[in-house]
Amino acid sequence: MSADDPVKPVTISYIAETAGVSVPTVSKVINGRSGVAADTRARVEALITRYGYRKSSPAQRTNLMELVVGELEHMWGVEIIRGVQQVVRAHRVGMVLTEFGPDHSTIRYWIDDTIARRPDCIVTVAQLSTAEQDQLRARGIPFVVLDPSSELPDDVPYVGATNWNGGRTAARHLIGLGHRDIAVISGPDHLYCQARLDGQRSALQAAGLPVGEHRAALTTMGGFEVALELLKDADRPTAIIAGNDLQAVGVYQAARALGLRVPDDVSVVGFDDLPIATMVDPLLTTVRQPLTEMAMAATELALALGRGETASQTGIELATRLVIRESTAPPVSHRP
């Protein structure tokens, strides 16, 4: 080695950076896969030889998978766990549940513990940095992202839902009922929130209607605070599309605090179709996101990758559908 060579053990990330390529490209070279230009392959192989890098030898299967989530305070977490458990039970595989909690800096401890456990695969709802993804790849631990919140590299397997179509369907439902003043409460700048908003915007613009967009946390309080401002004015909207069911419950609360009735004074549509949608009064019209089925598909894909199988497709999107209940009705001006 020359004086410029690293002293610490060489990682796949270091080789990628030195070669000026991505980690997946180095991984393809190491594993003898196609899809790499000849000159790039030669450059990477030269660095591998120079630094004496060796791929970690595959560990013996542990018959264990890991589910990684951010926070479990919302009911969607229960739906995801239910889906994962159905699959691991059928395959007689054990499951480790890791929750980051509000302080995502604890991820460094999770990475260390996971590497020590060496699960056969991982399903992650939480956002992993490029560095954490590299660490998992370098140790041969495949992972699948469930309901991604940001754009992913083309080679990262994921399972999501047709959020854009779900958002468009919600808006078209209200337009079909005769609503012309529709407010949209979206969530944070996540990929799925933006897709829902884009779908809603598409339907509203196609109908020649303005798009009243508002941002709030995907919580009951988030929906309550925005809806309170929207509904206290005389020119209030006749319908509100919430970013998820929890926000929709907040809209209910704001309406009642102002002496308004759902759907007589304001129609409300949620998103997710969590169990709470059938526990509120009136029952909530919402877009069903098949969370349990998504979790099942992600787990099946992760387990297959853990067995060394090649995924037939990197990205899977399951269909959303509108579930019409009692929280939507024509506006007063359109009633007989």
PDB file of C-alpha atoms in Angstrom, residues 50-264:
ATOM      1  CA  ARG A  50      -5.172  -3.006  -4.429  1.00  0.00           C
ATOM      2  CA  TYR A  51      -6.834  -2.730  -1.025  1.00  0.00           C
ATOM      3  CA  GLY A  52      -7.335  -6.433  -0.505  1.00  0.00           C
ATOM      4  CA  TYR A  53     -11.063  -5.959   0.048  1.00  0.00           C
ATOM      5  CA  ARG A  54     -12.994  -9.164   0.617  1.00  0.00           C
ATOM      6  CA  LYS A  55     -16.751  -9.471   0.768  1.00  0.00           C
ATOM      7  CA  SER A  56     -17.999 -10.605   4.133  1.00  0.00           C
ATOM      8  CA  SER A  57     -18.622 -14.319   3.952  1.00  0.00           C
ATOM      9  CA  PRO A  58     -22.308 -15.114   4.185  1.00  0.00           C
ATOM     10  CA  ALA A  59     -23.394 -15.857   7.703  1.00  0.00           C
ATOM     11  CA  GLN A  60     -25.426 -18.903   8.534  1.00  0.00           C
ATOM     12  CA  ARG A  61     -29.122 -18.174   8.368  1.00  0.00           C
ATOM     13  CA  THR A  62     -30.539 -17.047  11.695  1.00  0.00           C
ATOM     14  CA  ASN A  63     -34.196 -17.622  10.795  1.00  0.00           C
ATOM     15  CA  LEU A  64     -34.794 -14.098  12.058  1.00  0.00           C
ATOM     16  CA  MET A  65     -36.069 -10.925  10.387  1.00  0.00           C
ATOM     17  CA  GLU A  66     -36.188  -7.389  11.723  1.00  0.00           C
ATOM     18  CA  LEU A  67     -38.921  -4.765  11.440  1.00  0.00           C
ATOM     19  CA  VAL A  68     -37.663  -1.200  11.891  1.00  0.00           C
ATOM     20  CA  VAL A  69     -40.114   1.643  12.521  1.00  0.00           C
ATOM     21  CA  GLY A  70     -39.844   5.263  13.585  1.00  0.00           C
ATOM     22  CA  GLU A  71     -42.599   5.573  16.166  1.00  0.00           C
ATOM     23  CA  LEU A  72     -45.457   3.279  17.151  1.00  0.00           C
ATOM     24  CA  GLU A  73     -47.750   5.893  18.632  1.00  0.00           C
ATOM     25  CA  HIS A  74     -50.083   5.806  15.623  1.00  0.00           C
ATOM     26  CA  MET A  75     -52.464   3.002  14.762  1.00  0.00           C
ATOM     27  CA  TRP A  76     -50.900   2.372  11.358  1.00  0.00           C
ATOM     28  CA  GLY A  77     -48.018   0.723  13.216  1.00  0.00           C
ATOM     29  CA  VAL A  78     -50.363  -1.963  14.519  1.00  0.00           C
ATOM     30  CA  GLU A  79     -51.601  -2.690  10.998  1.00  0.00           C
ATOM     31  CA  ILE A  80     -48.014  -3.068   9.769  1.00  0.00           C
ATOM     32  CA  ILE A  81     -47.008  -5.351  12.626  1.00  0.00           C
ATOM     33  CA  ARG A  82     -50.096  -7.478  11.975  1.00  0.00           C
ATOM     34  CA  GLY A  83     -49.095  -7.948   8.334  1.00  0.00           C
ATOM     35  CA  VAL A  84     -45.477  -8.833   9.157  1.00  0.00           C
ATOM     36  CA  GLN A  85     -46.524 -11.313  11.827  1.00  0.00           C
ATOM     37  CA  GLN A  86     -48.871 -13.140   9.461  1.00  0.00           C
ATOM     38  CA  VAL A  87     -46.012 -13.803   7.059  1.00  0.00           C
ATOM     39  CA  VAL A  88     -43.273 -14.676   9.559  1.00  0.00           C
ATOM     40  CA  ARG A  89     -45.658 -17.024  11.347  1.00  0.00           C
ATOM     41  CA  ALA A  90     -46.377 -18.839   8.090  1.00  0.00           C
ATOM     42  CA  HIS A  91     -42.643 -19.143   7.371  1.00  0.00           C
ATOM     43  CA  ARG A  92     -41.822 -20.025  10.988  1.00  0.00           C
ATOM     44  CA  VAL A  93     -39.393 -17.115  11.206  1.00  0.00           C
ATOM     45  CA  GLY A  94     -38.762 -15.013  14.302  1.00  0.00           C
ATOM     46  CA  MET A  95     -39.248 -11.228  14.284  1.00  0.00           C
ATOM     47  CA  VAL A  96     -37.316  -8.486  16.073  1.00  0.00           C
ATOM     48  CA  LEU A  97     -39.103  -5.128  16.378  1.00  0.00           C
ATOM     49  CA  THR A  98     -36.919  -2.022  16.546  1.00  0.00           C
ATOM     50  CA  GLU A  99     -38.431   1.407  17.209  1.00  0.00           C
ATOM     51  CA  PHE A 100     -36.330   4.547  16.911  1.00  0.00           C
ATOM     52  CA  GLY A 101     -38.696   6.752  18.873  1.00  0.00           C
ATOM     53  CA  PRO A 102     -38.652  10.561  18.529  1.00  0.00           C
ATOM     54  CA  ASP A 103     -34.848  10.694  18.797  1.00  0.00           C
ATOM     55  CA  HIS A 104     -33.629   9.164  15.559  1.00  0.00           C
ATOM     56  CA  SER A 105     -30.001   9.486  16.645  1.00  0.00           C
ATOM     57  CA  THR A 106     -30.429   6.131  18.379  1.00  0.00           C
ATOM     58  CA  ILE A 107     -30.113   4.551  14.928  1.00  0.00           C
ATOM     59  CA  ARG A 108     -26.370   4.155  15.473  1.00  0.00           C
ATOM     60  CA  TYR A 109     -27.104   1.749  18.323  1.00  0.00           C
ATOM     61  CA  TRP A 110     -29.644  -0.087  16.201  1.00  0.00           C
ATOM     62  CA  ILE A 111     -27.137  -0.597  13.405  1.00  0.00           C
ATOM     63  CA  ASP A 112     -24.576  -2.044  15.806  1.00  0.00           C
ATOM     64  CA  ASP A 113     -27.120  -4.364  17.413  1.00  0.00           C
ATOM     65  CA  THR A 114     -28.515  -5.473  14.068  1.00  0.00           C
ATOM     66  CA  ILE A 115     -25.099  -6.312  12.692  1.00  0.00           C
ATOM     67  CA  ALA A 116     -24.440  -8.366  15.813  1.00  0.00           C
ATOM     68  CA  ARG A 117     -27.793 -10.189  15.421  1.00  0.00           C
ATOM     69  CA  ARG A 118     -27.328 -10.651  11.656  1.00  0.00           C
ATOM     70  CA  PRO A 119     -31.012 -11.114  10.765  1.00  0.00           C
ATOM     71  CA  ASP A 120     -31.691 -12.763   7.439  1.00  0.00           C
ATOM     72  CA  CYS A 121     -33.438  -9.591   6.225  1.00  0.00           C
ATOM     73  CA  ILE A 122     -34.986  -6.278   7.284  1.00  0.00           C
ATOM     74  CA  VAL A 123     -38.248  -4.485   6.551  1.00  0.00           C
ATOM     75  CA  THR A 124     -37.880  -0.809   7.378  1.00  0.00           C
ATOM     76  CA  VAL A 125     -40.519   1.887   7.621  1.00  0.00           C
ATOM     77  CA  ALA A 126     -38.018   4.328   9.104  1.00  0.00           C
ATOM     78  CA  GLN A 127     -35.780   6.331   6.795  1.00  0.00           C
ATOM     79  CA  LEU A 128     -32.239   4.946   6.621  1.00  0.00           C
ATOM     80  CA  SER A 129     -29.314   7.091   5.555  1.00  0.00           C
ATOM     81  CA  THR A 130     -27.010   6.087   2.725  1.00  0.00           C
ATOM     82  CA  ALA A 131     -24.343   5.172   5.288  1.00  0.00           C
ATOM     83  CA  GLU A 132     -26.661   2.775   7.126  1.00  0.00           C
ATOM     84  CA  GLN A 133     -27.778   1.211   3.849  1.00  0.00           C
ATOM     85  CA  ASP A 134     -24.124   0.722   2.906  1.00  0.00           C
ATOM     86  CA  GLN A 135     -23.401  -1.004   6.209  1.00  0.00           C
ATOM     87  CA  LEU A 136     -26.243  -3.451   5.668  1.00  0.00           C
ATOM     88  CA  ARG A 137     -25.226  -4.171   2.070  1.00  0.00           C
ATOM     89  CA  ALA A 138     -21.597  -4.706   3.021  1.00  0.00           C
ATOM     90  CA  ARG A 139     -22.668  -7.360   5.507  1.00  0.00           C
ATOM     91  CA  GLY A 140     -25.056  -9.080   3.150  1.00  0.00           C
ATOM     92  CA  ILE A 141     -28.229  -8.114   5.047  1.00  0.00           C
ATOM     93  CA  PRO A 142     -30.961  -7.313   2.462  1.00  0.00           C
ATOM     94  CA  PHE A 143     -33.622  -4.751   3.315  1.00  0.00           C
ATOM     95  CA  VAL A 144     -36.971  -3.651   1.886  1.00  0.00           C
ATOM     96  CA  VAL A 145     -38.410  -0.178   2.437  1.00  0.00           C
ATOM     97  CA  LEU A 146     -42.106  -0.077   3.335  1.00  0.00           C
ATOM     98  CA  ASP A 147     -44.112   3.019   2.345  1.00  0.00           C
ATOM     99  CA  PRO A 148     -41.036   5.128   1.432  1.00  0.00           C
ATOM    100  CA  SER A 149     -41.121   8.762   2.526  1.00  0.00           C
ATOM    101  CA  SER A 150     -38.473   9.936   0.033  1.00  0.00           C
ATOM    102  CA  GLU A 151     -37.112   9.033  -3.384  1.00  0.00           C
ATOM    103  CA  LEU A 152     -35.062   5.831  -3.398  1.00  0.00           C
ATOM    104  CA  PRO A 153     -32.246   4.661  -5.679  1.00  0.00           C
ATOM    105  CA  ASP A 154     -33.478   2.403  -8.466  1.00  0.00           C
ATOM    106  CA  ASP A 155     -31.974  -0.721  -6.904  1.00  0.00           C
ATOM    107  CA  VAL A 156     -33.571  -0.343  -3.441  1.00  0.00           C
ATOM    108  CA  PRO A 157     -36.590  -2.677  -3.137  1.00  0.00           C
ATOM    109  CA  TYR A 158     -39.753  -1.119  -1.741  1.00  0.00           C
ATOM    110  CA  VAL A 159     -43.472  -1.661  -1.263  1.00  0.00           C
ATOM    111  CA  GLY A 160     -45.829   1.300  -1.383  1.00  0.00           C
ATOM    112  CA  ALA A 161     -49.371   2.256  -2.354  1.00  0.00           C
ATOM    113  CA  THR A 162     -50.987   4.162  -5.228  1.00  0.00           C
ATOM    114  CA  ASN A 163     -51.118   7.396  -3.225  1.00  0.00           C
ATOM    115  CA  TRP A 164     -51.529   9.653  -6.262  1.00  0.00           C
ATOM    116  CA  ASN A 165     -54.581   7.775  -7.471  1.00  0.00           C
ATOM    117  CA  GLY A 166     -55.976   7.668  -3.942  1.00  0.00           C
ATOM    118  CA  GLY A 167     -55.713  11.436  -3.631  1.00  0.00           C
ATOM    119  CA  ARG A 168     -57.331  11.974  -7.012  1.00  0.00           C
ATOM    120  CA  THR A 169     -60.186   9.589  -6.168  1.00  0.00           C
ATOM    121  CA  ALA A 170     -60.921  11.451  -2.920  1.00  0.00           C
ATOM    122  CA  ALA A 171     -61.109  14.807  -4.680  1.00  0.00           C
ATOM    123  CA  ARG A 172     -63.213  13.457  -7.567  1.00  0.00           C
ATOM    124  CA  HIS A 173     -65.682  11.987  -5.071  1.00  0.00           C
ATOM    125  CA  LEU A 174     -66.301  15.401  -3.518  1.00  0.00           C
ATOM    126  CA  ILE A 175     -66.448  17.106  -6.910  1.00  0.00           C
ATOM    127  CA  GLY A 176     -69.023  14.532  -8.007  1.00  0.00           C
ATOM    128  CA  LEU A 177     -71.161  15.410  -4.984  1.00  0.00           C
ATOM    129  CA  GLY A 178     -71.198  19.039  -6.131  1.00  0.00           C
ATOM    130  CA  HIS A 179     -68.547  20.588  -3.899  1.00  0.00           C
ATOM    131  CA  ARG A 180     -66.737  23.548  -5.413  1.00  0.00           C
ATOM    132  CA  ASP A 181     -64.929  24.922  -2.365  1.00  0.00           C
ATOM    133  CA  ILE A 182     -62.686  22.080  -1.224  1.00  0.00           C
ATOM    134  CA  ALA A 183     -59.791  22.564   1.187  1.00  0.00           C
ATOM    135  CA  VAL A 184     -56.872  20.125   1.317  1.00  0.00           C
ATOM    136  CA  ILE A 185     -54.854  19.485   4.468  1.00  0.00           C
ATOM    137  CA  SER A 186     -51.637  17.737   3.547  1.00  0.00           C
ATOM    138  CA  GLY A 187     -48.876  16.355   5.745  1.00  0.00           C
ATOM    139  CA  PRO A 188     -45.108  16.902   5.938  1.00  0.00           C
ATOM    140  CA  ASP A 189     -42.928  16.946   2.850  1.00  0.00           C
ATOM    141  CA  HIS A 190     -42.915  13.168   2.526  1.00  0.00           C
ATOM    142  CA  LEU A 191     -43.089  11.343  -0.789  1.00  0.00           C
ATOM    143  CA  TYR A 192     -46.488   9.765  -0.080  1.00  0.00           C
ATOM    144  CA  CYS A 193     -47.979  13.050   1.188  1.00  0.00           C
ATOM    145  CA  GLN A 194     -46.822  14.838  -1.942  1.00  0.00           C
ATOM    146  CA  ALA A 195     -48.220  12.063  -4.155  1.00  0.00           C
ATOM    147  CA  ARG A 196     -51.634  12.329  -2.472  1.00  0.00           C
ATOM    148  CA  LEU A 197     -51.569  16.102  -2.818  1.00  0.00           C
ATOM    149  CA  ASP A 198     -50.571  15.907  -6.480  1.00  0.00           C
ATOM    150  CA  GLY A 199     -53.472  13.545  -7.158  1.00  0.00           C
ATOM    151  CA  GLN A 200     -55.915  15.877  -5.410  1.00  0.00           C
ATOM    152  CA  ARG A 201     -54.511  18.858  -7.276  1.00  0.00           C
ATOM    153  CA  SER A 202     -54.913  17.028 -10.579  1.00  0.00           C
ATOM    154  CA  ALA A 203     -58.600  16.341  -9.986  1.00  0.00           C
ATOM    155  CA  LEU A 204     -59.363  19.858  -8.748  1.00  0.00           C
ATOM    156  CA  GLN A 205     -57.551  21.555 -11.617  1.00  0.00           C
ATOM    157  CA  ALA A 206     -59.260  19.286 -14.153  1.00  0.00           C
ATOM    158  CA  ALA A 207     -62.585  20.480 -12.739  1.00  0.00           C
ATOM    159  CA  GLY A 208     -61.467  24.115 -12.938  1.00  0.00           C
ATOM    160  CA  LEU A 209     -61.436  24.479  -9.177  1.00  0.00           C
ATOM    161  CA  PRO A 210     -58.882  26.282  -6.995  1.00  0.00           C
ATOM    162  CA  VAL A 211     -56.532  24.205  -4.856  1.00  0.00           C
ATOM    163  CA  GLY A 212     -56.570  25.369  -1.244  1.00  0.00           C
ATOM    164  CA  GLU A 213     -53.511  23.627   0.231  1.00  0.00           C
ATOM    165  CA  HIS A 214     -52.579  23.611   3.902  1.00  0.00           C
ATOM    166  CA  ARG A 215     -49.817  21.715   5.730  1.00  0.00           C
ATOM    167  CA  ALA A 216     -50.040  20.106   9.150  1.00  0.00           C
ATOM    168  CA  ALA A 217     -48.619  17.234  11.150  1.00  0.00           C
ATOM    169  CA  LEU A 218     -50.289  13.886  10.427  1.00  0.00           C
ATOM    170  CA  THR A 219     -51.944  13.967  13.856  1.00  0.00           C
ATOM    171  CA  THR A 220     -55.353  14.749  15.324  1.00  0.00           C
ATOM    172  CA  MET A 221     -54.029  18.053  16.674  1.00  0.00           C
ATOM    173  CA  GLY A 222     -52.580  18.929  13.285  1.00  0.00           C
ATOM    174  CA  GLY A 223     -55.957  18.477  11.613  1.00  0.00           C
ATOM    175  CA  PHE A 224     -57.767  20.291  14.426  1.00  0.00           C
ATOM    176  CA  GLU A 225     -55.615  23.418  14.311  1.00  0.00           C
ATOM    177  CA  VAL A 226     -55.846  23.901  10.540  1.00  0.00           C
ATOM    178  CA  ALA A 227     -59.554  23.034  10.358  1.00  0.00           C
ATOM    179  CA  LEU A 228     -60.353  25.474  13.171  1.00  0.00           C
ATOM    180  CA  GLU A 229     -58.902  28.312  11.093  1.00  0.00           C
ATOM    181  CA  LEU A 230     -60.617  27.150   7.922  1.00  0.00           C
ATOM    182  CA  LEU A 231     -64.083  26.649   9.411  1.00  0.00           C
ATOM    183  CA  LYS A 232     -64.409  29.732  11.601  1.00  0.00           C
ATOM    184  CA  ASP A 233     -64.871  32.058   8.609  1.00  0.00           C
ATOM    185  CA  ALA A 234     -68.207  32.690   6.940  1.00  0.00           C
ATOM    186  CA  ASP A 235     -66.770  31.667   3.570  1.00  0.00           C
ATOM    187  CA  ARG A 236     -65.601  28.346   4.942  1.00  0.00           C
ATOM    188  CA  PRO A 237     -65.035  25.394   2.584  1.00  0.00           C
ATOM    189  CA  THR A 238     -67.896  22.957   2.136  1.00  0.00           C
ATOM    190  CA  ALA A 239     -65.494  19.990   2.187  1.00  0.00           C
ATOM    191  CA  ILE A 240     -62.069  19.116   3.576  1.00  0.00           C
ATOM    192  CA  ILE A 241     -59.710  16.359   2.441  1.00  0.00           C
ATOM    193  CA  ALA A 242     -57.389  15.378   5.281  1.00  0.00           C
ATOM    194  CA  GLY A 243     -53.881  13.977   4.919  1.00  0.00           C
ATOM    195  CA  ASN A 244     -54.814  10.871   6.915  1.00  0.00           C
ATOM    196  CA  ASP A 245     -57.533   9.571   9.225  1.00  0.00           C
ATOM    197  CA  LEU A 246     -55.984  11.125  12.334  1.00  0.00           C
ATOM    198  CA  GLN A 247     -56.102  14.566  10.741  1.00  0.00           C
ATOM    199  CA  ALA A 248     -59.711  13.853   9.733  1.00  0.00           C
ATOM    200  CA  VAL A 249     -60.627  13.179  13.363  1.00  0.00           C
ATOM    201  CA  GLY A 250     -59.101  16.564  14.174  1.00  0.00           C
ATOM    202  CA  VAL A 251     -61.362  18.136  11.533  1.00  0.00           C
ATOM    203  CA  TYR A 252     -64.369  16.514  13.250  1.00  0.00           C
ATOM    204  CA  GLN A 253     -63.288  18.014  16.557  1.00  0.00           C
ATOM    205  CA  ALA A 254     -62.827  21.484  15.072  1.00  0.00           C
ATOM    206  CA  ALA A 255     -66.246  21.362  13.407  1.00  0.00           C
ATOM    207  CA  ARG A 256     -67.956  20.408  16.649  1.00  0.00           C
ATOM    208  CA  ALA A 257     -66.064  23.086  18.591  1.00  0.00           C
ATOM    209  CA  LEU A 258     -67.564  25.640  16.179  1.00  0.00           C
ATOM    210  CA  GLY A 259     -71.069  24.161  16.329  1.00  0.00           C
ATOM    211  CA  LEU A 260     -70.872  22.683  12.837  1.00  0.00           C
ATOM    212  CA  ARG A 261     -72.033  19.233  11.781  1.00  0.00           C
ATOM    213  CA  VAL A 262     -70.367  16.617   9.590  1.00  0.00           C
ATOM    214  CA  PRO A 263     -71.444  16.223   6.793  1.00  0.00           C
ATOM    215  CA  ASP A 264     -74.332  18.729   6.946  1.00  0.00           C
TER     216      ASP A 264
END
